[in-house]
mmCIF file of C-alpha atoms in Angstrom:
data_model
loop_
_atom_site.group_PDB
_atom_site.id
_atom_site.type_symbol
_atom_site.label_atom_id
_atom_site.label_comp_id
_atom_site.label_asym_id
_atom_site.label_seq_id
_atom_site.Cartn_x
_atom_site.Cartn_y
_atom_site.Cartn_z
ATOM 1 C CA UNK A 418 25.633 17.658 -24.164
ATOM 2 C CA UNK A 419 23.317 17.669 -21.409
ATOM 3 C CA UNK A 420 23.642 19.690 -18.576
ATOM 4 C CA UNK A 421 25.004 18.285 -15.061
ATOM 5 C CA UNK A 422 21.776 18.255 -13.335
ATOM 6 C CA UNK A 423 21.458 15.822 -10.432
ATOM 7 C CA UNK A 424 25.161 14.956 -11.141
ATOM 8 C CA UNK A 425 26.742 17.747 -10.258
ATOM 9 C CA UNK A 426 27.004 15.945 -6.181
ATOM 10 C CA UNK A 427 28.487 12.815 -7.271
ATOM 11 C CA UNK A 428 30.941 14.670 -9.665
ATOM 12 C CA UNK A 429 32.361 16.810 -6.755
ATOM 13 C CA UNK A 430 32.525 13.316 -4.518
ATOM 14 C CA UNK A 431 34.600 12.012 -7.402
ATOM 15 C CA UNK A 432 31.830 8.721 -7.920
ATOM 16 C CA UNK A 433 31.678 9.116 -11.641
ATOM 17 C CA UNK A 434 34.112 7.214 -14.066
ATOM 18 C CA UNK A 435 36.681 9.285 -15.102
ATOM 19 C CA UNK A 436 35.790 9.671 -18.816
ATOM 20 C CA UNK A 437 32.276 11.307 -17.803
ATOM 21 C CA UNK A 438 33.701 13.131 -15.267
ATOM 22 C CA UNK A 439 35.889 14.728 -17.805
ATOM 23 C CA UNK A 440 33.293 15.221 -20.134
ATOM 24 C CA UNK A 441 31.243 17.029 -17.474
ATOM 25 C CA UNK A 442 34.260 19.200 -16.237
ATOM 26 C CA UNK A 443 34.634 20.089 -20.153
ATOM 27 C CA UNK A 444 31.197 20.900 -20.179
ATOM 28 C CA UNK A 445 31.218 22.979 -17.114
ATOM 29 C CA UNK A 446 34.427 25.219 -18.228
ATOM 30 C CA UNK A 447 32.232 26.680 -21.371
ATOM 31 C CA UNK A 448 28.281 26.657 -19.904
ATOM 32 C CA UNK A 449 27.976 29.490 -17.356
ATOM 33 C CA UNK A 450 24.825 27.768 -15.782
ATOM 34 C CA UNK A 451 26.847 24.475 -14.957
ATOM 35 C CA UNK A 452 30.149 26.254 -13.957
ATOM 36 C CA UNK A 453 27.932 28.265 -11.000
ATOM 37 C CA UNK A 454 26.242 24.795 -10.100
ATOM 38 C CA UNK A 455 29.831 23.004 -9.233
ATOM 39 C CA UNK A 456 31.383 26.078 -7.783
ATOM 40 C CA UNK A 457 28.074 26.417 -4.930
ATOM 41 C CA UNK A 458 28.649 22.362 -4.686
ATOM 42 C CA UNK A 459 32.327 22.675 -4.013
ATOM 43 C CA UNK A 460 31.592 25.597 -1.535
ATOM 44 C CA UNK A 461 28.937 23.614 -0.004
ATOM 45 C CA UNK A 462 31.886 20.584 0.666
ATOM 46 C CA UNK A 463 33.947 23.379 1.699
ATOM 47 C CA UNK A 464 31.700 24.765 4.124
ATOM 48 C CA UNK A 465 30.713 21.784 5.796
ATOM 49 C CA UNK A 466 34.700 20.824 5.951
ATOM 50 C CA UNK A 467 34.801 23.907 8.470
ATOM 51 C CA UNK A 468 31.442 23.480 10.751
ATOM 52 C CA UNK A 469 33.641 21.074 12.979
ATOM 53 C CA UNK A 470 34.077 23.903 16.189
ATOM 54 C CA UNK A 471 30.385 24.995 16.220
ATOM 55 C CA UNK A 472 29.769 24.807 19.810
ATOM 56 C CA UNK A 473 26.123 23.971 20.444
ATOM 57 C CA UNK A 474 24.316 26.670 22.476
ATOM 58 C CA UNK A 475 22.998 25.443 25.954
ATOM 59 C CA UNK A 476 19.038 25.189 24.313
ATOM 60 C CA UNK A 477 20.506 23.263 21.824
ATOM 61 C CA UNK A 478 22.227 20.822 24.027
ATOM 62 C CA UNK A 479 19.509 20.701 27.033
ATOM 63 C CA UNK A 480 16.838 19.401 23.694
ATOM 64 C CA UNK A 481 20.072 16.832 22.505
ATOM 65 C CA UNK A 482 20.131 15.810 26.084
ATOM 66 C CA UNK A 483 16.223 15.155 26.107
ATOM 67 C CA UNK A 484 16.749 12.746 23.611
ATOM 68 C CA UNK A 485 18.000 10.599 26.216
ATOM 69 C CA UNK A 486 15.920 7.722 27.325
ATOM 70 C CA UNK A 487 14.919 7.857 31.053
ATOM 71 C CA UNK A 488 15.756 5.026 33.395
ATOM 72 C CA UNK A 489 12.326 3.389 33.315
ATOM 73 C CA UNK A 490 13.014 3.277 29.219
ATOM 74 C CA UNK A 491 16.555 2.456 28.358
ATOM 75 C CA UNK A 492 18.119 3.159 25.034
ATOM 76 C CA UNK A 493 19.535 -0.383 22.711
ATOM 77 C CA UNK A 494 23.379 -1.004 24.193
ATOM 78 C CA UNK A 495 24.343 1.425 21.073
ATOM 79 C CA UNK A 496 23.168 4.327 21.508
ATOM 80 C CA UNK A 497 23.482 4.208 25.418
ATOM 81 C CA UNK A 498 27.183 3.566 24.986
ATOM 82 C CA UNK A 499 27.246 6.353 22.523
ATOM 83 C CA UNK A 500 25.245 9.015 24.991
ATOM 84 C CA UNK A 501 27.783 7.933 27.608
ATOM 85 C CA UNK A 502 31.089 8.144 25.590
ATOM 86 C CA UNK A 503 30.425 11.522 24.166
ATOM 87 C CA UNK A 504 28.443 13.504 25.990
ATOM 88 C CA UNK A 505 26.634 16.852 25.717
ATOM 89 C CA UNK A 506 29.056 18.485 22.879
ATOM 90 C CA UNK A 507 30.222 15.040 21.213
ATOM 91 C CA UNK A 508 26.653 14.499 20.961
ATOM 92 C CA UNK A 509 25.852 17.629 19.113
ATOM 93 C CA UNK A 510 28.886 16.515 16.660
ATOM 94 C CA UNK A 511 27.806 12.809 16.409
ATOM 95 C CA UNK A 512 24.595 14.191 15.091
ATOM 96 C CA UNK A 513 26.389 16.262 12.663
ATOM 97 C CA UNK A 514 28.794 13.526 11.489
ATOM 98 C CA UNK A 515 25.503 11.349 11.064
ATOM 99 C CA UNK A 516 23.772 14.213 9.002
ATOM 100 C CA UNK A 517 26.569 14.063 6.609
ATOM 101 C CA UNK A 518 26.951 10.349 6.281
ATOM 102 C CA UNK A 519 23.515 9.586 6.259
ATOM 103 C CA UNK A 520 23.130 12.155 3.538
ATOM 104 C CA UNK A 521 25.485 11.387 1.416
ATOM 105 C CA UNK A 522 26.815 8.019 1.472
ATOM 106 C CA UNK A 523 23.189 5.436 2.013
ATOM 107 C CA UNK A 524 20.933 7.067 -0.297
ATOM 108 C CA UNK A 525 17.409 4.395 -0.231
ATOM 109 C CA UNK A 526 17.221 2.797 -3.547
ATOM 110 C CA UNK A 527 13.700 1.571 -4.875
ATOM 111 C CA UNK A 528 13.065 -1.115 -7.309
ATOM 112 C CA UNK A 529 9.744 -1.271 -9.271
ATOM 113 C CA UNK A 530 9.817 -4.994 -9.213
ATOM 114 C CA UNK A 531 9.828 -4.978 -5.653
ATOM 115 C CA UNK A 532 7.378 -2.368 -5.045
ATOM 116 C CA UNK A 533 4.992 -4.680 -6.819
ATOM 117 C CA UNK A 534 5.648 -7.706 -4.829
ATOM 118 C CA UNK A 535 5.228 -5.757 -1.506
ATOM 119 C CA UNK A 536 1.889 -4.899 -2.673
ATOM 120 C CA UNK A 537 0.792 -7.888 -4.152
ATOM 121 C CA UNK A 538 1.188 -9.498 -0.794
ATOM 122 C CA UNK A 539 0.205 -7.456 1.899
ATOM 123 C CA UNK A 540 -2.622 -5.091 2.846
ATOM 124 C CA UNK A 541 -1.945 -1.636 3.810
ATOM 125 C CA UNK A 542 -3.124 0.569 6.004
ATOM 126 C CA UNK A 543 -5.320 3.477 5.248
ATOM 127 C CA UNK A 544 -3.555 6.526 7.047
ATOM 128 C CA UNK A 545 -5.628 8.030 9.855
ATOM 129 C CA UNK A 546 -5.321 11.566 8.443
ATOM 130 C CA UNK A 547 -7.210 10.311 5.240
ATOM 131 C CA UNK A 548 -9.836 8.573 6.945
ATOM 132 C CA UNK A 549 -12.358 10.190 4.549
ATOM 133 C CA UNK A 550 -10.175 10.405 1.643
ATOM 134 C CA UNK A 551 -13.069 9.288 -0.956
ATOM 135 C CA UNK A 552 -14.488 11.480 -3.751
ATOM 136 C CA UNK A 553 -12.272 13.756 -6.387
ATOM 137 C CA UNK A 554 -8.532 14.100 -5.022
ATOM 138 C CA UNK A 555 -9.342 17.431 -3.475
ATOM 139 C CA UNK A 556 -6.541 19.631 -1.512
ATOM 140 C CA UNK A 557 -6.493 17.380 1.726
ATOM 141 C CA UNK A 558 -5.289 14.625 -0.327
ATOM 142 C CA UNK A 559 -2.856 16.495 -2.406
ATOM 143 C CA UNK A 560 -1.119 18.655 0.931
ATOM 144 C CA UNK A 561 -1.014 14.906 2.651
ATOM 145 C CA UNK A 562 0.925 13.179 0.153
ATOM 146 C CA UNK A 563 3.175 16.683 -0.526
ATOM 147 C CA UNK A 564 4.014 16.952 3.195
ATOM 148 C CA UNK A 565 4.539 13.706 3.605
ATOM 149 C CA UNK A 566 7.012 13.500 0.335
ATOM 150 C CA UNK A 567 4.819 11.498 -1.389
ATOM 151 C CA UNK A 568 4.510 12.605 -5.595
ATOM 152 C CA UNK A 569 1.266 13.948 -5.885
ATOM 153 C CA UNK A 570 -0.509 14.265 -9.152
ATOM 154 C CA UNK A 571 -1.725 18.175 -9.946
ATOM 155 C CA UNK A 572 -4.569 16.559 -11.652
ATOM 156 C CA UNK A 573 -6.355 13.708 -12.851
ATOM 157 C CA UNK A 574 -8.552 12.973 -16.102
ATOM 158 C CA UNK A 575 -12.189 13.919 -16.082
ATOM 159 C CA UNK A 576 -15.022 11.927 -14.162
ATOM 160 C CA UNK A 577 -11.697 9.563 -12.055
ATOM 161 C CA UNK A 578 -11.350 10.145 -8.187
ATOM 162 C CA UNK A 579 -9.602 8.923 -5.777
ATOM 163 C CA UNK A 580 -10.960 5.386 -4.241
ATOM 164 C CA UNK A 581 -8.478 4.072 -1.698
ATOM 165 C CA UNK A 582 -5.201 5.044 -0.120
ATOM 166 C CA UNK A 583 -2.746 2.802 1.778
ATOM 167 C CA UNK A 584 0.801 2.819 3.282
ATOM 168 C CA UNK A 585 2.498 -0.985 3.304
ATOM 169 C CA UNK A 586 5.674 -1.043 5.854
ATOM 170 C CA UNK A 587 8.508 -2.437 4.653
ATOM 171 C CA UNK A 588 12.010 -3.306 6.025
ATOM 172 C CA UNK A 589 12.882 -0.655 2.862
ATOM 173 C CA UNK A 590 10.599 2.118 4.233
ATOM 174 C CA UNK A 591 7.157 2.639 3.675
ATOM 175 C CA UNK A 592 5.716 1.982 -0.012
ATOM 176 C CA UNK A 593 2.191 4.133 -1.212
ATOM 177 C CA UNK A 594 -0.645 2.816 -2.451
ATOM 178 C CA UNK A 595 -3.015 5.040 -4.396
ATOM 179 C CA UNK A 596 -6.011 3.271 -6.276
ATOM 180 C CA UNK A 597 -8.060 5.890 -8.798
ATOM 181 C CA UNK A 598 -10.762 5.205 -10.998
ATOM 182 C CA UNK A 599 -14.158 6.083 -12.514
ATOM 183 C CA UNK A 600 -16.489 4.909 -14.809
ATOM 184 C CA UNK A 601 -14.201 4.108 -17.918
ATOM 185 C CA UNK A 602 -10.440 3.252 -16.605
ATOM 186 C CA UNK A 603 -8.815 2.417 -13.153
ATOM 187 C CA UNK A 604 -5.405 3.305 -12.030
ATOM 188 C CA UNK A 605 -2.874 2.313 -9.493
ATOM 189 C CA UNK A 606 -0.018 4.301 -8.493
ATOM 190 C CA UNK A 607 2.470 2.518 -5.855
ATOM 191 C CA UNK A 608 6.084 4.857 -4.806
ATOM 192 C CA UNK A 609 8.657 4.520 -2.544
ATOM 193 C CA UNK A 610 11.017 7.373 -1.118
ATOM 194 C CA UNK A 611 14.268 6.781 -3.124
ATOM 195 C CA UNK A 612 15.903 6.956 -6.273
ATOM 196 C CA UNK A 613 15.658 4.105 -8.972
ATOM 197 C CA UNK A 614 18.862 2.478 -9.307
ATOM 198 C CA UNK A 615 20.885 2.235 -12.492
ATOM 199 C CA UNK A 616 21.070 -1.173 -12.214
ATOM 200 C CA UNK A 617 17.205 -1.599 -12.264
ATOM 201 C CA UNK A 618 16.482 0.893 -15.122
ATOM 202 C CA UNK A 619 18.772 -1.077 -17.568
ATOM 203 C CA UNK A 620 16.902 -4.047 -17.287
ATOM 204 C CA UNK A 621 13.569 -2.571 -18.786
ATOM 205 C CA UNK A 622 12.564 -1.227 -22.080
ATOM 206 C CA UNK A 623 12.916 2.662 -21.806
ATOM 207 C CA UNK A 624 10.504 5.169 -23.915
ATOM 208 C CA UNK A 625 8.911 8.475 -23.710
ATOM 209 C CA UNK A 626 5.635 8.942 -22.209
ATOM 210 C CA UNK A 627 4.936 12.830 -23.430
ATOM 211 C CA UNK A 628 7.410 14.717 -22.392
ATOM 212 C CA UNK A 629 8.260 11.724 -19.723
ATOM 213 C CA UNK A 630 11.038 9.380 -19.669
ATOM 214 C CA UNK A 631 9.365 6.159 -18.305
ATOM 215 C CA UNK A 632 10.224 2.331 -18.073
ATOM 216 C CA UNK A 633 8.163 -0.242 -19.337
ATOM 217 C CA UNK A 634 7.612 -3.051 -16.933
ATOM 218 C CA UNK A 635 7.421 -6.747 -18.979
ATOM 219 C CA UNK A 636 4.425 -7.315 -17.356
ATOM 220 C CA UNK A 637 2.349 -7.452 -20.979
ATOM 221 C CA UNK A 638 0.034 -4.549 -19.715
ATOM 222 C CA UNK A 639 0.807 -0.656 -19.438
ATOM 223 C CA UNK A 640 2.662 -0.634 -16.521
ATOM 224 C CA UNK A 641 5.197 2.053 -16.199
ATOM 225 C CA UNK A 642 7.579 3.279 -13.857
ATOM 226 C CA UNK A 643 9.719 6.560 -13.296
ATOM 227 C CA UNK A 644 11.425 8.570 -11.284
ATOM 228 C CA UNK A 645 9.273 12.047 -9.728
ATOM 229 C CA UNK A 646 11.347 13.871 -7.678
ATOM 230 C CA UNK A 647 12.264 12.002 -4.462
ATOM 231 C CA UNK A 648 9.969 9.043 -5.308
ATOM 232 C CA UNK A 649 10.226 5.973 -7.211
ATOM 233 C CA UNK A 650 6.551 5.853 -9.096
ATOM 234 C CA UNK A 651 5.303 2.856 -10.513
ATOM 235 C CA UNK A 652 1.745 3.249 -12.678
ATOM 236 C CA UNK A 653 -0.630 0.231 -13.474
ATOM 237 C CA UNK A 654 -3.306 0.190 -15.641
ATOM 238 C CA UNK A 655 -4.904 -2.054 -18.381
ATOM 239 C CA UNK A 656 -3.799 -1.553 -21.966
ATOM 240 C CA UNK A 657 -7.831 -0.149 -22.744
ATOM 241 C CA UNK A 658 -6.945 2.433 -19.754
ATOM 242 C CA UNK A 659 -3.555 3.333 -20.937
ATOM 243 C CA UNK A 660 -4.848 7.106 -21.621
ATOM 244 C CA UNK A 661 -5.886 7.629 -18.544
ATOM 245 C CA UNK A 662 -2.314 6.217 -16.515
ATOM 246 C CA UNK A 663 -0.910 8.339 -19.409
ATOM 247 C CA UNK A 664 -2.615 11.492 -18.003
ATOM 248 C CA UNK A 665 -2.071 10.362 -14.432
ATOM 249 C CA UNK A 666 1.770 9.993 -14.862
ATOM 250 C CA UNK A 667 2.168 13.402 -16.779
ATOM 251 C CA UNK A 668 0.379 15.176 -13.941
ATOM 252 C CA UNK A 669 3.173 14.001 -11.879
ATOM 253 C CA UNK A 670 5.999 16.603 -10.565
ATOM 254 C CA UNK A 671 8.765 16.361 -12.816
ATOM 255 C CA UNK A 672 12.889 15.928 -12.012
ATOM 256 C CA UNK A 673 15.206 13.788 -10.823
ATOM 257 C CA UNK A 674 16.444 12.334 -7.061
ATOM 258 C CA UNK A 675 17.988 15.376 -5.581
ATOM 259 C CA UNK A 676 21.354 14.420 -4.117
ATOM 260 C CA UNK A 677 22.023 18.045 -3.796
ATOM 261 C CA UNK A 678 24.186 19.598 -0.519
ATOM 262 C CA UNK A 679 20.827 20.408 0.931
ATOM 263 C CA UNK A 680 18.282 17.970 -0.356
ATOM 264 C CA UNK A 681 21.230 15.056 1.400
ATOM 265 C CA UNK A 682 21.443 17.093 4.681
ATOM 266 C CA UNK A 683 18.210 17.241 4.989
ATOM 267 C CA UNK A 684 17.443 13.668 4.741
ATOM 268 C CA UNK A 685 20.090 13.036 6.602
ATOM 269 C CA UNK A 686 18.678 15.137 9.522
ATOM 270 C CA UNK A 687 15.130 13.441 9.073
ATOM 271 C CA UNK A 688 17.525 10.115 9.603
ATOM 272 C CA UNK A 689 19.255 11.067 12.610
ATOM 273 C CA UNK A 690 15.914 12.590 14.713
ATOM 274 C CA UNK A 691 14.310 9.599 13.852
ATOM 275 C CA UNK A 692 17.216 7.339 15.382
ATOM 276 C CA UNK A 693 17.181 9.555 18.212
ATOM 277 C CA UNK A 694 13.980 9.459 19.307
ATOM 278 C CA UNK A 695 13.976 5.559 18.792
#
C-alpha cells in the first residue's frame, strides 16, 4: 500500500471515490507517517474555516487600495464593480476567498500532446534575463528556471550545454522551451506549470525510466513525458540519443504536483496579485 502522498488534499476535500478513500483512511489508521499528514491537512481546513474576522491592518489595506486603477486607467466593468461594492475590508476578504478558490478548486492541467503542438507552431521568445544564456547550463540558468518554477535539471551528460531557451505564450500559460546538445546527441525539454491530468496519462504507454515513472509518447522516437514537481516535462530526443534524454530526465527534481494547504494558497495568491494588478 502506498503511502497518501499528494492525495492526502483531495482525500480531506472528499474528491476521491469512496472505495480509495476507504482504503486510504485504512491505511492512515495503522501508518503513523500518513495519520500526522491528514491530521495537519484537516487542521489546515480547519484553520482557514476560522480566518474569516481577520481585520486587515491599515498598511495592509492602504497597499489593497493601491491596487486600484486611477481615473486616467480604469479597471474592466468587473473588477471596478467589485472595488466599489466591497470596499477597503471586503476587499481584503475577496482576496482571501479568491486565494482559497483559486487554490484549490482550478488547478492548470497540462497535456504533453499539446505542449508539442504549441511548439511546433510558434516561435518563442528568448527571456531577457538569459540574453547570454549559451555555453554549459551554469548557475544563472539553473536559479532562472528555479525562481521562475521552471524544473531545472541538476546536471547534464558530459560535453552537452545549453543552446537556446524560449518561453511560447499560451491562452494555458506560458510553455518552456529548452534546446541542449553537443557533439553526439541533442535534447529538447518543453514544460508547462501544472499537473498532468489522469485523463492524459491513461492514454500513453507507461514505463520506468531509472528510478522514473515516465510516459511514452507514440511518436515512434524517445519522447517521454512526466510529471517534476509543479511542471508537466516533456523530453525529445532521437532513439540514437536516448542516453543522453535518459540522463537529462533523471537529473530532473523528483515528486509529484503539490496540492498541499500551502503549495494551493500559494498559487492561489500568485493568481489573485496577478488579477489585481491587471
Amino acid at each position: 500500500m502506498n503511502h497518501l502522498g499528494s492525495r492526502v488534499a483531495p482525500l480531506v476535500d472528499g474528491q476521491l471515490p469512496a472505495a480509495e478513500a476507504e482504503e486510504l483512511l485504512a491505511h492512515a489508521a495503522v501508518c503513523a507517517r500518513c495519520h500526522w499528514l491528514l491530521g495537519q491537512e484537516r487542521s489546515s481546513r480547519t484553520m482557514l474555516s476560522q480566518a474569516w474576522d481577520v481585520e486587515p491592518g491599515p498598511e495592509l489595506t492602504a497597499r489593497l487600495l493601491a491596487l486600484s486603477p486611477g481615473p486616467e486607467e480604469p479597471a474592466p466593468r468587473g473588477r471596478r464593480l467589485l472595488l466599489a461594492v466591497v470596499g477597503a475590508g471586503g476587499l481584503a476578504a475577496a482576496c482571501a476567498v479568491g486565494l482559497v478558490v483559486v487554490g484549490s478548486m482550478s488547478e492548470p492541467q497540462a497535456d504533453p500532446h499539446a505542449i508539442l503542438d504549441v511548439v511546433s507552431g510558434s516561435v518563442g521568445e528568448r527571456p531577457t534575463e538569459l540574453s547570454d544564456a549559451g555555453g554549459e547550463v551554469s548557475g544563472d540558468v539553473v536559479a532562472w528556471m528555479a525562481e521562475h518554477g521552471w524544473s531545472a535539471p541538476e546536471s547534464l551528460p558530459s560535453g552537452m550545454r545549453v543552446v537556446d531557451v524560449a518561453v511560447h505564450e499560451t491562452a494555458g500559460g506560458e510553455v518552456l522551451e529548452v534546446e541542449i546538445a553537443g557533439a553526439m546527441a541533442h535534447v529538447r525539454i518543453l514544460q508547462q506549470r501544472g499537473v498532468l491530468p489522469g485523463e492524459a496519462a491513461e492514454q500513453l504507454q507507461t514505463g520506468l525510466v531509472g528510478q522514473r515513472d515516465a510516459f511514452f509518447l507514440p511518436s515512434g522516437v524517445h519522447d517521454l513525458a512526466l510529471q517534476s514537481e509543479d511542471c508537466v516535462v516533456v523530453v525529445l530526443a532521437a532513439p540514437d540519443d536516448a542516453p543522453a534524454s535518459d540522463a537529462i530526465l533523471a537529473a530532473l527534481p523528483d515528486g509529484d504536483y503539490d496540492t498541499s494547504v500551502g503549495a494551493r494558497f500559494s498559487r492561489g495568491w500568485d493568481t489573485v496579485t496577478e488579477w489585481a494588478l491587471g
